[in-house]
mmCIF file of C-alpha atoms and ligand atoms in Angstrom:
data_model
loop_
_atom_site.group_PDB
_atom_site.id
_atom_site.type_symbol
_atom_site.label_atom_id
_atom_site.label_comp_id
_atom_site.label_asym_id
_atom_site.label_seq_id
_atom_site.Cartn_x
_atom_site.Cartn_y
_atom_site.Cartn_z
ATOM 1 C CA MET L 12 -61.756 91.439 13.189
ATOM 2 C CA LEU L 13 -63.626 94.616 12.300
ATOM 3 C CA GLU L 14 -67.259 95.638 12.031
ATOM 4 C CA PHE L 15 -68.371 99.034 10.770
ATOM 5 C CA GLN L 16 -71.943 99.962 11.508
ATOM 6 C CA PRO L 17 -73.237 103.269 10.068
ATOM 7 C CA LEU L 18 -75.665 104.982 12.457
ATOM 8 C CA ALA L 19 -76.422 108.361 10.871
ATOM 9 C CA ILE L 20 -75.443 110.513 7.942
ATOM 10 C CA ASP L 21 -75.741 114.289 7.521
ATOM 11 C CA GLY L 22 -74.540 115.543 4.147
ATOM 12 C CA LEU L 23 -71.264 113.663 3.714
ATOM 13 C CA ALA L 24 -70.591 113.563 7.476
ATOM 14 C CA ARG L 25 -71.005 110.078 8.978
ATOM 15 C CA ARG L 26 -71.689 108.806 12.463
ATOM 16 C CA ALA L 27 -70.813 105.125 12.915
ATOM 17 C CA ARG L 28 -69.716 102.434 15.355
ATOM 18 C CA LEU L 29 -66.472 100.628 14.666
ATOM 19 C CA THR L 30 -66.004 97.355 16.540
ATOM 20 C CA LEU L 31 -62.461 96.062 16.869
ATOM 21 C CA ARG L 32 -60.974 93.120 18.760
ATOM 22 C CA ARG L 33 -60.532 95.113 21.954
ATOM 23 C CA GLY L 34 -63.513 97.378 21.932
ATOM 24 C CA VAL L 35 -65.827 99.818 20.263
ATOM 25 C CA VAL L 36 -64.797 103.098 18.641
ATOM 26 C CA ASP L 37 -67.480 105.715 18.056
ATOM 27 C CA THR L 38 -66.759 107.627 14.867
ATOM 28 C CA PRO L 39 -65.902 110.293 13.890
ATOM 29 C CA GLN L 40 -63.053 109.807 16.364
ATOM 30 C CA PHE L 41 -59.650 111.284 17.160
ATOM 31 C CA MET L 42 -56.755 108.960 18.089
ATOM 32 C CA PRO L 43 -54.107 110.374 20.477
ATOM 33 C CA VAL L 44 -50.571 109.522 19.356
ATOM 34 C CA GLY L 45 -48.388 107.309 21.547
ATOM 35 C CA THR L 46 -45.180 107.242 19.526
ATOM 36 C CA TYR L 47 -42.946 105.265 21.895
ATOM 37 C CA GLY L 48 -45.758 103.392 23.618
ATOM 38 C CA SER L 49 -46.926 106.375 25.656
ATOM 39 C CA VAL L 50 -49.081 109.406 24.907
ATOM 40 C CA LYS L 51 -46.511 111.921 26.121
ATOM 41 C CA GLY L 52 -47.187 113.073 29.674
ATOM 42 C CA VAL L 53 -50.668 111.522 29.985
ATOM 43 C CA LEU L 54 -51.586 108.455 32.067
ATOM 44 C CA PRO L 55 -53.586 105.733 30.278
ATOM 45 C CA ALA L 56 -56.204 106.055 33.041
ATOM 46 C CA ALA L 57 -56.557 109.769 32.280
ATOM 47 C CA LEU L 58 -56.965 108.974 28.570
ATOM 48 C CA GLU L 59 -59.727 106.487 29.387
ATOM 49 C CA GLN L 60 -61.394 108.998 31.664
ATOM 50 C CA MET L 61 -61.488 111.685 28.992
ATOM 51 C CA GLY L 62 -63.059 109.160 26.616
ATOM 52 C CA ALA L 63 -60.165 108.123 24.343
ATOM 53 C CA GLN L 64 -61.253 104.884 22.664
ATOM 54 C CA ILE L 65 -58.219 104.148 20.495
ATOM 55 C CA ILE L 66 -54.609 105.355 20.488
ATOM 56 C CA LEU L 67 -51.707 105.115 18.049
ATOM 57 C CA GLY L 68 -48.379 103.363 18.320
ATOM 58 C CA ASN L 69 -45.373 103.702 16.016
ATOM 59 C CA THR L 70 -44.085 100.507 14.445
ATOM 60 C CA PHE L 71 -40.743 102.017 13.459
ATOM 61 C CA HIS L 72 -39.888 103.415 16.901
ATOM 62 C CA LEU L 73 -41.078 100.375 18.855
ATOM 63 C CA TRP L 74 -39.140 98.057 16.550
ATOM 64 C CA LEU L 75 -35.920 99.962 17.364
ATOM 65 C CA ARG L 76 -36.729 100.410 21.066
ATOM 66 C CA PRO L 77 -37.528 98.369 23.126
ATOM 67 C CA GLY L 78 -37.410 95.836 20.251
ATOM 68 C CA LEU L 79 -39.662 92.888 19.517
ATOM 69 C CA ASP L 80 -38.241 90.472 22.111
ATOM 70 C CA VAL L 81 -39.455 92.741 24.910
ATOM 71 C CA ILE L 82 -42.896 93.246 23.328
ATOM 72 C CA ARG L 83 -43.217 89.471 22.778
ATOM 73 C CA ALA L 84 -42.654 88.886 26.502
ATOM 74 C CA PHE L 85 -45.841 90.919 27.094
ATOM 75 C CA ASP L 86 -47.838 89.222 24.291
ATOM 76 C CA GLY L 87 -48.095 92.552 22.508
ATOM 77 C CA LEU L 88 -48.174 96.273 22.979
ATOM 78 C CA HIS L 89 -51.366 96.510 25.062
ATOM 79 C CA ARG L 90 -50.045 94.810 28.170
ATOM 80 C CA PHE L 91 -46.597 96.372 27.759
ATOM 81 C CA GLU L 92 -47.975 99.903 27.851
ATOM 82 C CA GLY L 93 -50.962 99.320 30.126
ATOM 83 C CA TRP L 94 -53.693 100.246 27.634
ATOM 84 C CA ARG L 95 -56.660 97.872 27.285
ATOM 85 C CA ARG L 96 -58.590 99.568 24.485
ATOM 86 C CA PRO L 97 -57.848 99.397 20.750
ATOM 87 C CA ILE L 98 -54.509 100.477 19.279
ATOM 88 C CA LEU L 99 -53.696 101.395 15.684
ATOM 89 C CA THR L 100 -50.099 101.076 14.555
ATOM 90 C CA ASP L 101 -48.651 102.856 11.561
ATOM 91 C CA SER L 102 -46.482 100.837 9.209
ATOM 92 C CA GLY L 103 -43.146 102.575 9.761
ATOM 93 C CA GLY L 104 -43.285 103.905 6.185
ATOM 94 C CA PHE L 105 -43.670 107.525 7.192
ATOM 95 C CA GLN L 106 -40.804 107.379 9.719
ATOM 96 C CA VAL L 107 -38.295 105.799 7.320
ATOM 97 C CA TRP L 108 -39.397 108.266 4.651
ATOM 98 C CA SER L 109 -38.755 111.110 7.139
ATOM 99 C CA LEU L 110 -35.139 109.958 7.540
ATOM 100 C CA GLY L 111 -34.361 111.734 4.238
ATOM 101 C CA ALA L 112 -30.766 111.228 3.131
ATOM 102 C CA MET L 113 -30.285 108.400 5.649
ATOM 103 C CA ARG L 114 -32.409 105.948 3.636
ATOM 104 C CA THR L 115 -32.723 104.396 0.168
ATOM 105 C CA ILE L 116 -36.073 103.246 -1.179
ATOM 106 C CA GLY L 117 -36.188 100.348 -3.657
ATOM 107 C CA GLU L 118 -38.765 97.897 -4.974
ATOM 108 C CA GLU L 119 -38.070 95.429 -2.145
ATOM 109 C CA GLY L 120 -38.215 97.944 0.701
ATOM 110 C CA VAL L 121 -36.240 100.638 2.479
ATOM 111 C CA HIS L 122 -32.609 100.393 3.613
ATOM 112 C CA PHE L 123 -31.668 102.794 6.378
ATOM 113 C CA ALA L 124 -29.299 103.407 9.260
ATOM 114 C CA SER L 125 -30.897 103.173 12.696
ATOM 115 C CA PRO L 126 -31.065 106.671 14.200
ATOM 116 C CA VAL L 127 -30.583 104.978 17.602
ATOM 117 C CA ASN L 128 -27.306 103.103 17.062
ATOM 118 C CA GLY L 129 -26.416 103.342 13.350
ATOM 119 C CA ASP L 130 -27.218 99.651 12.597
ATOM 120 C CA ARG L 131 -28.029 98.978 8.949
ATOM 121 C CA LEU L 132 -31.695 97.946 8.786
ATOM 122 C CA PHE L 133 -34.067 96.855 6.030
ATOM 123 C CA LEU L 134 -37.793 97.531 6.357
ATOM 124 C CA THR L 135 -40.059 95.801 3.835
ATOM 125 C CA PRO L 136 -43.821 95.285 3.558
ATOM 126 C CA GLU L 137 -43.307 91.770 4.998
ATOM 127 C CA VAL L 138 -41.177 92.968 7.930
ATOM 128 C CA SER L 139 -43.716 95.700 8.729
ATOM 129 C CA MET L 140 -46.489 93.055 8.888
ATOM 130 C CA GLN L 141 -44.315 90.822 11.081
ATOM 131 C CA ILE L 142 -43.600 93.669 13.523
ATOM 132 C CA GLN L 143 -47.243 94.749 13.670
ATOM 133 C CA THR L 144 -48.279 91.144 14.298
ATOM 134 C CA VAL L 145 -45.966 91.036 17.344
ATOM 135 C CA LEU L 146 -47.353 94.416 18.492
ATOM 136 C CA ASP L 147 -50.829 92.856 18.048
ATOM 137 C CA SER L 148 -52.425 96.210 17.247
ATOM 138 C CA ASP L 149 -56.153 96.164 16.471
ATOM 139 C CA ILE L 150 -55.632 98.138 13.245
ATOM 140 C CA VAL L 151 -52.559 97.376 11.141
ATOM 141 C CA MET L 152 -51.502 99.855 8.453
ATOM 142 C CA GLN L 153 -50.070 98.733 5.126
ATOM 143 C CA PHE L 154 -46.417 99.639 4.454
ATOM 144 C CA ASP L 155 -46.471 102.455 1.902
ATOM 145 C CA GLU L 156 -44.307 105.132 0.430
ATOM 146 C CA CYS L 157 -45.503 108.547 1.514
ATOM 147 C CA THR L 158 -45.313 110.619 -1.684
ATOM 148 C CA PRO L 159 -43.547 113.872 -0.759
ATOM 149 C CA TYR L 160 -45.091 117.231 -1.612
ATOM 150 C CA GLU L 161 -41.714 118.432 -2.798
ATOM 151 C CA THR L 162 -38.883 116.502 -4.442
ATOM 152 C CA ALA L 163 -35.444 118.121 -4.702
ATOM 153 C CA GLY L 164 -36.836 121.542 -3.853
ATOM 154 C CA ARG L 165 -39.736 121.561 -6.352
ATOM 155 C CA VAL L 166 -43.291 120.235 -6.280
ATOM 156 C CA THR L 167 -43.376 116.489 -7.017
ATOM 157 C CA ARG L 168 -44.342 115.941 -10.672
ATOM 158 C CA GLU L 169 -47.307 113.786 -11.680
ATOM 159 C CA ASP L 170 -45.097 111.042 -13.182
ATOM 160 C CA GLU L 171 -43.075 110.877 -9.939
ATOM 161 C CA ALA L 172 -46.251 110.764 -7.834
ATOM 162 C CA ARG L 173 -47.536 107.997 -10.127
ATOM 163 C CA SER L 174 -44.537 105.714 -9.721
ATOM 164 C CA SER L 175 -44.604 106.276 -5.948
ATOM 165 C CA MET L 176 -48.355 105.507 -5.845
ATOM 166 C CA GLU L 177 -47.853 102.340 -7.922
ATOM 167 C CA LEU L 178 -45.063 101.175 -5.616
ATOM 168 C CA SER L 179 -47.432 101.609 -2.655
ATOM 169 C CA LEU L 180 -50.060 99.512 -4.478
ATOM 170 C CA ARG L 181 -47.575 96.690 -5.074
ATOM 171 C CA TRP L 182 -46.578 96.925 -1.414
ATOM 172 C CA ALA L 183 -50.262 96.745 -0.413
ATOM 173 C CA GLN L 184 -50.514 93.368 -2.195
ATOM 174 C CA ARG L 185 -47.390 92.102 -0.468
ATOM 175 C CA CYS L 186 -48.684 93.339 2.903
ATOM 176 C CA ARG L 187 -51.936 91.475 2.487
ATOM 177 C CA ALA L 188 -50.204 88.258 1.467
ATOM 178 C CA GLU L 189 -47.912 88.411 4.509
ATOM 179 C CA PHE L 190 -50.729 89.501 6.854
ATOM 180 C CA GLU L 191 -52.711 86.420 5.756
ATOM 181 C CA ARG L 192 -49.686 84.118 5.968
ATOM 182 C CA LEU L 193 -49.157 85.261 9.571
ATOM 183 C CA ALA L 194 -52.857 84.637 10.307
ATOM 184 C CA ASN L 195 -53.013 88.046 11.983
ATOM 185 C CA PRO L 196 -56.508 88.261 13.581
ATOM 186 C CA ASN L 197 -56.694 92.079 13.419
ATOM 187 C CA ALA L 198 -57.713 94.467 10.614
ATOM 188 C CA LEU L 199 -55.400 95.608 7.777
ATOM 189 C CA PHE L 200 -56.004 99.079 6.271
ATOM 190 C CA GLY L 201 -54.816 100.168 2.816
ATOM 191 C CA ILE L 202 -53.454 103.680 2.199
ATOM 192 C CA VAL L 203 -54.474 105.857 -0.758
ATOM 193 C CA GLN L 204 -51.570 107.817 -2.212
ATOM 194 C CA GLY L 205 -51.246 109.871 -5.406
ATOM 195 C CA GLY L 206 -49.857 113.161 -4.128
ATOM 196 C CA MET L 207 -51.779 116.279 -5.048
ATOM 197 C CA TYR L 208 -53.146 114.734 -8.274
ATOM 198 C CA GLU L 209 -56.827 113.756 -8.228
ATOM 199 C CA PRO L 210 -56.615 111.269 -11.158
ATOM 200 C CA LEU L 211 -53.832 109.386 -9.318
ATOM 201 C CA ARG L 212 -55.835 109.411 -6.095
ATOM 202 C CA GLU L 213 -58.788 107.916 -7.990
ATOM 203 C CA GLU L 214 -56.669 105.188 -9.505
ATOM 204 C CA SER L 215 -55.059 104.396 -6.144
ATOM 205 C CA LEU L 216 -58.372 104.147 -4.306
ATOM 206 C CA ALA L 217 -60.043 102.109 -7.068
ATOM 207 C CA ARG L 218 -57.263 99.533 -7.037
ATOM 208 C CA LEU L 219 -57.223 99.378 -3.248
ATOM 209 C CA ALA L 220 -61.015 99.017 -3.179
ATOM 210 C CA GLU L 221 -60.652 95.960 -5.443
ATOM 211 C CA MET L 222 -58.546 94.387 -2.688
ATOM 212 C CA ASP L 223 -61.587 94.605 -0.385
ATOM 213 C CA LEU L 224 -59.588 95.542 2.728
ATOM 214 C CA PRO L 225 -61.569 96.285 5.942
ATOM 215 C CA GLY L 226 -60.647 99.990 5.970
ATOM 216 C CA TYR L 227 -58.824 102.703 4.059
ATOM 217 C CA ALA L 228 -56.612 105.649 4.898
ATOM 218 C CA ILE L 229 -55.773 108.810 2.993
ATOM 219 C CA GLY L 230 -51.997 109.229 3.193
ATOM 220 C CA GLY L 231 -49.598 111.787 1.803
ATOM 221 C CA VAL L 232 -51.451 114.817 3.177
ATOM 222 C CA SER L 233 -50.137 117.183 5.846
ATOM 223 C CA VAL L 234 -46.631 116.651 4.410
ATOM 224 C CA GLY L 235 -45.740 120.318 3.918
ATOM 225 C CA GLU L 236 -48.233 121.194 1.155
ATOM 226 C CA PRO L 237 -50.136 124.513 1.192
ATOM 227 C CA LYS L 238 -53.399 124.333 3.148
ATOM 228 C CA ASP L 239 -55.455 124.809 -0.037
ATOM 229 C CA ASP L 240 -53.926 121.666 -1.574
ATOM 230 C CA MET L 241 -54.695 119.652 1.552
ATOM 231 C CA ARG L 242 -58.301 120.914 1.557
ATOM 232 C CA ARG L 243 -58.615 120.037 -2.140
ATOM 233 C CA ILE L 244 -57.549 116.418 -1.555
ATOM 234 C CA VAL L 245 -59.729 116.095 1.559
ATOM 235 C CA ALA L 246 -62.689 117.363 -0.482
ATOM 236 C CA HIS L 247 -61.882 114.872 -3.243
ATOM 237 C CA THR L 248 -60.784 111.517 -1.886
ATOM 238 C CA PRO L 249 -62.760 110.423 1.234
ATOM 239 C CA ARG L 250 -66.206 110.500 -0.430
ATOM 240 C CA ARG L 251 -64.935 108.199 -3.192
ATOM 241 C CA LEU L 252 -63.844 105.472 -0.779
ATOM 242 C CA PRO L 253 -66.199 102.524 -0.134
ATOM 243 C CA ALA L 254 -69.129 103.876 1.918
ATOM 244 C CA HIS L 255 -69.429 100.822 4.167
ATOM 245 C CA LYS L 256 -65.824 100.938 5.403
ATOM 246 C CA PRO L 257 -63.977 103.246 7.821
ATOM 247 C CA ARG L 258 -61.937 106.134 6.365
ATOM 248 C CA TYR L 259 -58.874 107.453 8.151
ATOM 249 C CA LEU L 260 -57.153 110.762 7.336
ATOM 250 C CA MET L 261 -53.556 110.322 8.475
ATOM 251 C CA GLY L 262 -51.665 112.955 10.465
ATOM 252 C CA VAL L 263 -54.353 115.676 10.384
ATOM 253 C CA GLY L 264 -54.585 118.227 11.966
ATOM 254 C CA THR L 265 -55.908 121.452 13.548
ATOM 255 C CA PRO L 266 -59.461 121.576 14.990
ATOM 256 C CA GLU L 267 -60.575 123.298 11.750
ATOM 257 C CA ASP L 268 -58.973 120.502 9.674
ATOM 258 C CA LEU L 269 -60.825 117.859 11.697
ATOM 259 C CA VAL L 270 -64.158 119.598 11.179
ATOM 260 C CA ASP L 271 -63.441 119.924 7.459
ATOM 261 C CA GLY L 272 -62.466 116.235 7.282
ATOM 262 C CA VAL L 273 -65.673 115.116 9.012
ATOM 263 C CA ALA L 274 -67.682 117.347 6.661
ATOM 264 C CA HIS L 275 -66.139 115.374 3.776
ATOM 265 C CA GLY L 276 -66.843 111.948 5.244
ATOM 266 C CA VAL L 277 -63.697 111.104 7.253
ATOM 267 C CA ASP L 278 -64.167 108.820 10.295
ATOM 268 C CA LEU L 279 -60.748 108.640 11.971
ATOM 269 C CA PHE L 280 -57.957 111.133 12.626
ATOM 270 C CA ASP L 281 -54.621 111.168 14.415
ATOM 271 C CA CYS L 282 -52.200 114.001 15.025
ATOM 272 C CA VAL L 283 -49.382 114.904 17.412
ATOM 273 C CA MET L 284 -50.651 118.482 17.492
ATOM 274 C CA PRO L 285 -52.629 118.444 20.776
ATOM 275 C CA THR L 286 -49.702 117.002 22.758
ATOM 276 C CA ARG L 287 -46.814 118.627 20.859
ATOM 277 C CA ASN L 288 -48.421 122.069 20.940
ATOM 278 C CA ALA L 289 -49.237 121.605 24.633
ATOM 279 C CA ARG L 290 -45.536 121.159 25.338
ATOM 280 C CA ASN L 291 -44.958 124.507 23.635
ATOM 281 C CA GLY L 292 -47.590 126.293 25.713
ATOM 282 C CA HIS L 293 -50.178 126.288 22.922
ATOM 283 C CA LEU L 294 -53.710 125.479 24.107
ATOM 284 C CA PHE L 295 -56.689 124.893 21.829
ATOM 285 C CA THR L 296 -59.930 126.291 23.208
ATOM 286 C CA ARG L 297 -63.507 126.790 22.066
ATOM 287 C CA PHE L 298 -62.790 130.497 21.583
ATOM 288 C CA GLY L 299 -59.492 130.226 19.726
ATOM 289 C CA ASP L 300 -55.915 129.313 20.554
ATOM 290 C CA LEU L 301 -54.239 130.459 23.748
ATOM 291 C CA ARG L 302 -50.453 130.990 23.988
ATOM 292 C CA LEU L 303 -49.707 130.371 27.643
ATOM 293 C CA ARG L 304 -46.310 132.085 27.465
ATOM 294 C CA ASN L 305 -47.883 135.424 26.682
ATOM 295 C CA ALA L 306 -47.311 137.878 29.580
ATOM 296 C CA ARG L 307 -50.998 138.866 29.478
ATOM 297 C CA TYR L 308 -51.826 135.620 31.323
ATOM 298 C CA LYS L 309 -49.445 136.301 34.235
ATOM 299 C CA ALA L 310 -52.279 137.183 36.630
ATOM 300 C CA ASP L 311 -55.274 135.802 34.679
ATOM 301 C CA THR L 312 -57.390 133.935 37.225
ATOM 302 C CA ARG L 313 -59.688 132.339 34.622
ATOM 303 C CA PRO L 314 -59.335 128.702 33.562
ATOM 304 C CA PRO L 315 -57.750 128.148 30.102
ATOM 305 C CA ASP L 316 -61.189 127.471 28.582
ATOM 306 C CA GLU L 317 -64.273 128.512 30.547
ATOM 307 C CA SER L 318 -66.457 126.101 28.598
ATOM 308 C CA CYS L 319 -64.170 123.071 29.169
ATOM 309 C CA ALA L 320 -64.904 120.245 31.624
ATOM 310 C CA CYS L 321 -61.364 118.826 31.734
ATOM 311 C CA HIS L 322 -59.376 118.306 34.927
ATOM 312 C CA THR L 323 -57.030 121.193 34.069
ATOM 313 C CA CYS L 324 -59.808 123.719 33.488
ATOM 314 C CA ALA L 325 -61.754 122.528 36.538
ATOM 315 C CA HIS L 326 -58.816 123.050 38.919
ATOM 316 C CA PHE L 327 -56.264 125.500 37.503
ATOM 317 C CA SER L 328 -55.958 129.005 36.105
ATOM 318 C CA ARG L 329 -54.153 130.523 33.151
ATOM 319 C CA ALA L 330 -51.899 132.351 35.647
ATOM 320 C CA TYR L 331 -50.889 129.076 37.336
ATOM 321 C CA LEU L 332 -50.136 127.323 34.022
ATOM 322 C CA HIS L 333 -48.196 130.399 32.853
ATOM 323 C CA HIS L 334 -46.194 130.280 36.101
ATOM 324 C CA LEU L 335 -45.469 126.523 35.829
ATOM 325 C CA ASP L 336 -44.320 126.984 32.245
ATOM 326 C CA ARG L 337 -42.034 129.894 33.188
ATOM 327 C CA CYS L 338 -40.448 127.751 35.901
ATOM 328 C CA GLY L 339 -40.041 124.751 33.591
ATOM 329 C CA GLU L 340 -42.188 122.555 35.846
ATOM 330 C CA MET L 341 -43.092 119.186 34.285
ATOM 331 C CA LEU L 342 -46.690 119.669 35.412
ATOM 332 C CA ALA L 343 -47.095 122.454 32.821
ATOM 333 C CA PRO L 344 -46.942 120.240 29.690
ATOM 334 C CA MET L 345 -48.893 117.514 31.519
ATOM 335 C CA LEU L 346 -51.820 119.811 32.375
ATOM 336 C CA ALA L 347 -51.697 121.414 28.930
ATOM 337 C CA SER L 348 -51.701 118.002 27.166
ATOM 338 C CA LEU L 349 -54.613 116.862 29.306
ATOM 339 C CA HIS L 350 -56.621 119.914 28.271
ATOM 340 C CA ASN L 351 -55.721 119.771 24.567
ATOM 341 C CA LEU L 352 -56.579 116.073 24.251
ATOM 342 C CA HIS L 353 -59.817 116.634 26.125
ATOM 343 C CA TYR L 354 -60.592 119.507 23.757
ATOM 344 C CA TYR L 355 -59.970 117.312 20.672
ATOM 345 C CA LEU L 356 -61.989 114.366 22.015
ATOM 346 C CA ASN L 357 -64.827 116.637 23.037
ATOM 347 C CA LEU L 358 -64.810 118.271 19.602
ATOM 348 C CA MET L 359 -65.340 114.814 18.069
ATOM 349 C CA ARG L 360 -68.120 114.105 20.604
ATOM 350 C CA GLU L 361 -69.895 117.327 19.621
ATOM 351 C CA MET L 362 -69.599 116.436 15.935
ATOM 352 C CA ARG L 363 -71.010 112.927 16.509
ATOM 353 C CA SER L 364 -73.967 114.384 18.338
ATOM 354 C CA ALA L 365 -74.538 117.059 15.642
ATOM 355 C CA ILE L 366 -74.555 114.369 12.919
ATOM 356 C CA GLU L 367 -77.009 112.251 14.914
ATOM 357 C CA GLN L 368 -79.306 115.258 15.217
ATOM 358 C CA GLN L 369 -78.878 116.264 11.551
ATOM 359 C CA ARG L 370 -77.520 119.697 12.458
ATOM 360 C CA PHE L 371 -73.874 119.402 11.422
ATOM 361 C CA ALA L 372 -73.906 122.523 9.185
ATOM 362 C CA THR L 373 -75.440 124.650 11.950
ATOM 363 C CA TRP L 374 -73.010 123.233 14.482
ATOM 364 C CA ARG L 375 -70.092 123.988 12.151
ATOM 365 C CA ALA L 376 -71.150 127.628 11.690
ATOM 366 C CA GLN L 377 -71.274 128.045 15.489
ATOM 367 C CA PHE L 378 -67.902 126.285 15.887
ATOM 368 C CA GLU L 379 -66.297 128.686 13.402
ATOM 369 C CA ALA L 380 -67.870 131.752 15.022
ATOM 370 C CA ASP L 381 -66.704 130.615 18.482
ATOM 371 C CA ARG L 382 -63.176 129.807 17.363
ATOM 372 C CA SER L 383 -62.724 133.244 15.807
ATOM 373 C CA ARG L 384 -64.091 135.085 18.872
ATOM 374 C CA GLY L 385 -60.767 135.036 20.734
ATOM 375 C CA VAL L 386 -59.880 133.792 24.248
HETATM 376 ZN ZN1 ZN M 10 -59.773 122.129 29.645
#
């Protein structure tokens, strides 16, 4: 179940409404990451209140813990984690790939040792579809091989990126067959691979487009490549994907990356950055990034971001957050995560409104000027 209704276009930037089984997602949209079934340190009610419309879950981690028997007892991930709105689950491909030496990739799938208890496990396109069907996520991602930027200490060659991309295409076919066999009522997205090579990206997306899946992702970016390479792929691939289907840029990124992605026609983003950076005292604000641990904030009575309407900025000062962080209080990462997620969601809201009003380029120039002003 998926409907994608374009509402406005400004250059390549798109404003649309994505309807999934459990609700509507206004795009462009950012999806907070809930790796283990929780967006770290943030209540689901707080996420709803700040306007989050869809969150992520991790197939790999939830498969290992709590395991599928527990999720089945709740008829899926939504009731287990107390989140009523849409959920997207990744396929587990990226996590097994990240295990490095602990895994072996073959045509059938990936053998690996569980990082939890050392059990030998085998993740295949079929198993990934079976797990995601139990999770009952609204968007299911195909199982793919994330082509690394570097292989054995050097940049991945084109022939290596090609065989990896072709493996992902064969896995996409197997995913669809299993997804259909399971009669999964949700939406399956394909993932474009091809490394840093435009011709491979074009071949990957053309062959995925032939499969006529309800949505497409751009994978294999933000995997350690230089920023210029990421920007080059983001400028190349999204605009070539089918115009009437949602486009998702996986694992990206900074506020500037999100704006650049939207400018090139991306609709959906996810990234751990707002929550992970919050836990390290790194706040994103309209006027640049703020490092809470800096001694200059010790007695700063201003809110983290004077232009922000979040709960943290409405009630607390930089000095208080600095103090909580120094004392190791758990409220520090909670308040920081609340602000950072609010900042990201509000950034998307501003972009949607700019596209609707056909002033995205003007808005972007102001965004860049503000961000470089300094806090
Ligand atoms: Zn705030």
